[in-house]
Amino acid sequence: EIVLTQSPGTLSLSPGERATLSCRASQSVISSYLAWYQQKPGQAPRLLIFGASSRATGIPDRFSGRGSGTDFTLTISRLEPEDFVLYYCHQYGSFPNTFGQGTKLE
Amino acid sequence: EVQLVESGGRLVQPGRSLRLSCSSSGFTFTDFAMTWLRQAPGKGLEWVGYIRSNSYGGTAEYAASVQGRFSLSRDDSRSVAYLQLNSLKTEDTAVYYCARGRSSLFYWGQGTLVTVSS
């Protein structure tokens, strides 16, 4: 099983700043099959990024992803107030699919 | 418009069984695998398993934590995916989500809460 470790656990920033979230895999993620999700309280997760770097439909361009192999990054270039929620990475290249433990942006 | 609606969650005693449903609309259900995930209260997301479309055999993959206790099925005639939960444990308490597809998950249901407690 591929273990995904997200860091930091909590990231404290202000609106307008740049956020960099990390997701490190215990083994190489096949074909960069890595996604990022945003989750607001009481809601289902929302897909932000798939294939490590492709933005999902309707996602603002301030969200970007990069990485390959075992190291992946989600960057939010200019934080908006609504961005201060939870973020998860997800690898779907190997079974079982796994998620990181999450990063809270506050 | 794609819609996924989970149902069936409730309070259940340890050791008992429960079946969750995921009713789908707005897309050709037969063309898609369906994934189930869960989230324990205040915790992160956990992949439970997924069932392939019948074009790919309709077989399923499971997380180790539920292998042998949970099973996935689908009724393409009704556009419904099912998650059968057997031998429930207190640690199975979670909101259970279904999602369309088996890779990156764009469409999710709103979730249904399963509480396992005596």
Coordinates of C-alpha atoms in Angstrom, one line a residue:
Chain A
E1 CA 0.0 0.0 0.0
I2 CA 1.3 3.5 -0.9
V3 CA 1.3 5.7 2.1
L4 CA 0.8 9.4 1.4
T5 CA 2.2 11.9 3.9
Q6 CA 1.0 15.5 3.7
S7 CA 2.8 18.4 5.1
P8 CA 2.4 20.6 7.0
G9 CA -0.6 19.3 8.9
T10 CA -1.7 22.9 9.4
L11 CA -0.7 25.9 7.4
S12 CA -1.3 29.3 8.8
L13 CA -1.4 32.1 6.2
S14 CA -3.4 35.2 5.3
P15 CA -5.6 36.1 2.3
G16 CA -3.5 37.1 -0.7
E17 CA -0.5 35.0 0.3
R18 CA 0.8 31.9 -1.5
A19 CA 0.2 28.5 -0.1
T20 CA 2.4 25.4 -0.9
L21 CA 1.1 22.0 0.3
S22 CA 3.2 18.9 0.0
C23 CA 2.3 15.3 -0.5
R24 CA 5.0 12.6 -0.4
A25 CA 4.4 9.0 -1.4
S26 CA 6.1 6.0 0.2
Q27 CA 6.5 4.5 -3.3
S28 CA 6.5 6.0 -6.8
V29 CA 2.9 6.9 -7.9
I30 CA 2.3 5.2 -11.2
S31 CA 1.9 7.6 -14.2
S32 CA 1.5 10.5 -11.8
Y33 CA -2.0 9.3 -11.0
L34 CA -2.3 11.8 -8.1
A35 CA -5.2 14.1 -7.4
W36 CA -5.9 16.9 -4.9
Y37 CA -9.2 17.6 -3.3
Q38 CA -10.6 20.5 -1.3
Q39 CA -13.1 19.8 1.5
K40 CA -15.3 22.3 3.2
P41 CA -17.0 21.5 6.5
G42 CA -20.1 19.3 6.0
Q43 CA -19.5 18.9 2.3
A44 CA -18.1 16.2 0.0
P45 CA -14.6 16.7 -1.3
R46 CA -14.2 18.7 -4.5
L47 CA -11.7 17.6 -7.1
L48 CA -9.1 20.3 -7.8
I49 CA -6.2 18.6 -9.6
F50 CA -5.9 15.3 -11.4
G51 CA -2.9 13.6 -13.1
A52 CA -0.7 15.6 -10.7
S53 CA -1.0 18.9 -12.7
S54 CA -4.3 19.1 -14.6
R55 CA -7.0 21.4 -13.2
A56 CA -10.4 20.0 -13.0
T57 CA -13.3 21.7 -14.7
G58 CA -14.3 25.0 -13.1
I59 CA -11.2 25.2 -10.8
P60 CA -9.7 28.7 -10.7
D61 CA -6.2 29.1 -12.2
R62 CA -4.8 30.1 -8.8
F63 CA -4.7 26.4 -8.0
S64 CA -1.8 24.5 -9.6
G65 CA -0.2 21.1 -9.1
R66 CA 3.1 19.6 -9.9
G67 CA 5.3 16.7 -9.2
S68 CA 6.1 13.2 -10.2
G69 CA 7.4 10.0 -8.7
T70 CA 7.1 10.4 -4.9
D71 CA 6.9 14.2 -4.4
F72 CA 3.9 16.3 -5.3
T73 CA 2.9 19.9 -4.6
L74 CA -0.4 21.8 -4.6
T75 CA 0.1 25.6 -4.9
I76 CA -2.5 28.2 -4.3
S77 CA -1.1 31.4 -5.7
R78 CA -3.2 34.1 -4.0
L79 CA -5.4 32.9 -1.2
E80 CA -9.0 33.8 -1.1
P81 CA -11.0 33.7 2.1
E82 CA -12.9 30.6 0.9
D83 CA -9.6 28.7 0.5
F84 CA -9.1 28.3 4.2
V85 CA -10.3 24.7 4.5
L86 CA -9.0 21.1 4.2
Y87 CA -7.0 19.6 1.4
Y88 CA -6.3 16.0 0.6
C89 CA -4.0 14.2 -1.9
H90 CA -5.1 10.9 -3.4
Q91 CA -3.2 8.3 -5.4
Y92 CA -5.2 6.2 -7.8
G93 CA -2.4 4.4 -9.6
S94 CA -2.3 1.4 -7.4
F95 CA -4.7 -0.7 -5.3
P96 CA -5.6 0.1 -2.7
N97 CA -6.1 3.7 -3.6
T98 CA -4.9 5.9 -0.7
F99 CA -5.3 9.4 0.7
G100 CA -3.1 11.6 2.6
Q101 CA -4.1 12.6 6.1
G102 CA -4.9 16.1 5.0
T103 CA -3.6 19.7 5.4
K104 CA -5.7 22.3 7.1
L105 CA -5.2 25.8 5.7
E106 CA -6.0 28.4 8.4
Chain B
E1 CA -26.7 17.1 -14.5
V2 CA -24.9 14.3 -12.8
Q3 CA -26.4 13.4 -9.4
L4 CA -25.4 10.7 -6.9
V5 CA -27.5 10.2 -3.9
E6 CA -26.5 7.8 -1.1
S7 CA -29.0 6.3 1.3
G8 CA -29.3 3.6 3.9
G9 CA -27.1 4.9 6.6
R10 CA -28.4 4.6 10.2
L11 CA -27.5 3.5 13.7
V12 CA -26.7 -0.2 13.8
Q13 CA -25.3 -2.5 16.5
P14 CA -21.8 -4.1 16.2
G15 CA -21.9 -7.3 14.3
R16 CA -25.0 -6.5 12.4
S17 CA -25.3 -5.8 8.6
L18 CA -26.4 -2.8 6.5
R19 CA -26.8 -2.1 2.8
L20 CA -26.1 1.3 1.4
S21 CA -27.4 2.5 -1.9
C22 CA -26.1 5.0 -4.4
S23 CA -28.7 6.2 -6.8
S24 CA -27.3 7.8 -9.9
S25 CA -28.7 10.0 -12.7
G26 CA -27.6 12.3 -15.4
F27 CA -25.1 10.0 -17.0
T28 CA -24.9 6.5 -18.6
F29 CA -24.4 4.4 -15.5
T30 CA -23.4 1.3 -17.4
D31 CA -20.3 3.1 -18.7
F32 CA -18.8 3.9 -15.4
A33 CA -17.1 2.2 -12.4
M34 CA -18.3 3.4 -9.0
T35 CA -16.1 4.0 -6.0
W36 CA -17.1 4.1 -2.3
L37 CA -15.2 6.1 0.3
R38 CA -15.7 6.9 3.9
Q39 CA -14.8 9.5 6.5
A40 CA -14.9 8.8 10.2
P41 CA -16.0 11.8 12.3
G42 CA -13.3 14.4 12.4
K43 CA -10.9 12.2 10.4
G44 CA -9.6 12.0 6.8
L45 CA -10.8 10.2 3.7
E46 CA -10.5 6.5 3.3
W47 CA -11.0 4.6 0.1
V48 CA -13.3 1.6 0.6
G49 CA -13.4 0.1 -2.8
Y50 CA -14.7 0.2 -6.3
I51 CA -16.7 -1.9 -8.7
R52 CA -15.9 -2.0 -12.4
S53 CA -18.5 -1.5 -15.1
N54 CA -20.0 -4.8 -16.4
S55 CA -18.0 -4.1 -19.6
Y56 CA -14.9 -4.8 -17.5
G57 CA -16.4 -7.8 -15.7
G58 CA -18.2 -6.0 -12.9
T59 CA -15.6 -7.1 -10.4
A60 CA -14.5 -5.2 -7.3
E61 CA -11.4 -4.2 -5.4
Y62 CA -11.5 -3.5 -1.7
A63 CA -9.4 -1.9 1.0
A64 CA -7.7 -4.4 3.4
S65 CA -9.7 -2.9 6.3
V66 CA -13.0 -4.1 4.8
Q67 CA -12.0 -7.0 2.7
G68 CA -14.2 -10.0 3.5
R69 CA -16.7 -7.9 5.4
F70 CA -18.0 -5.5 2.8
S71 CA -19.1 -6.2 -0.8
L72 CA -19.9 -4.0 -3.7
S73 CA -22.6 -4.7 -6.3
R74 CA -24.5 -2.8 -9.0
D75 CA -27.9 -2.9 -10.7
D76 CA -27.4 -1.3 -14.1
S77 CA -31.1 -1.5 -14.9
R78 CA -31.8 0.8 -12.0
S79 CA -28.5 2.9 -12.1
V80 CA -27.8 2.0 -8.5
A81 CA -24.6 0.9 -6.8
Y82 CA -24.7 -0.9 -3.5
L83 CA -22.3 -1.3 -0.6
Q84 CA -23.1 -4.3 1.7
L85 CA -21.6 -3.9 5.1
N86 CA -21.4 -7.1 7.2
S87 CA -19.9 -7.8 10.6
L88 CA -19.9 -4.1 11.4
K89 CA -17.4 -2.7 14.0
T90 CA -17.5 0.5 15.9
E91 CA -14.6 1.7 13.8
D92 CA -16.8 1.5 10.7
T93 CA -18.7 4.5 12.0
A94 CA -18.3 7.1 9.2
V95 CA -20.0 9.1 6.5
Y96 CA -20.0 6.9 3.4
Y97 CA -19.7 8.5 0.0
C98 CA -20.1 7.1 -3.5
A99 CA -18.3 8.7 -6.4
R100 CA -18.4 8.2 -10.1
G101 CA -15.4 6.5 -11.8
R102 CA -12.3 4.8 -10.4
S103 CA -9.5 7.3 -10.9
S104 CA -9.7 11.0 -10.0
L105 CA -13.2 11.6 -8.6
F106 CA -15.1 14.6 -9.9
Y107 CA -18.7 13.6 -9.0
W108 CA -19.5 12.7 -5.4
G109 CA -22.7 12.1 -3.5
Q110 CA -23.5 14.0 -0.3
G111 CA -22.8 11.0 1.9
T112 CA -24.8 8.9 4.3
L113 CA -23.9 8.4 8.0
V114 CA -23.4 5.0 9.4
T115 CA -23.1 4.8 13.2
V116 CA -22.1 1.5 14.7
S117 CA -22.8 1.4 18.4
S118 CA -24.5 -0.7 21.0

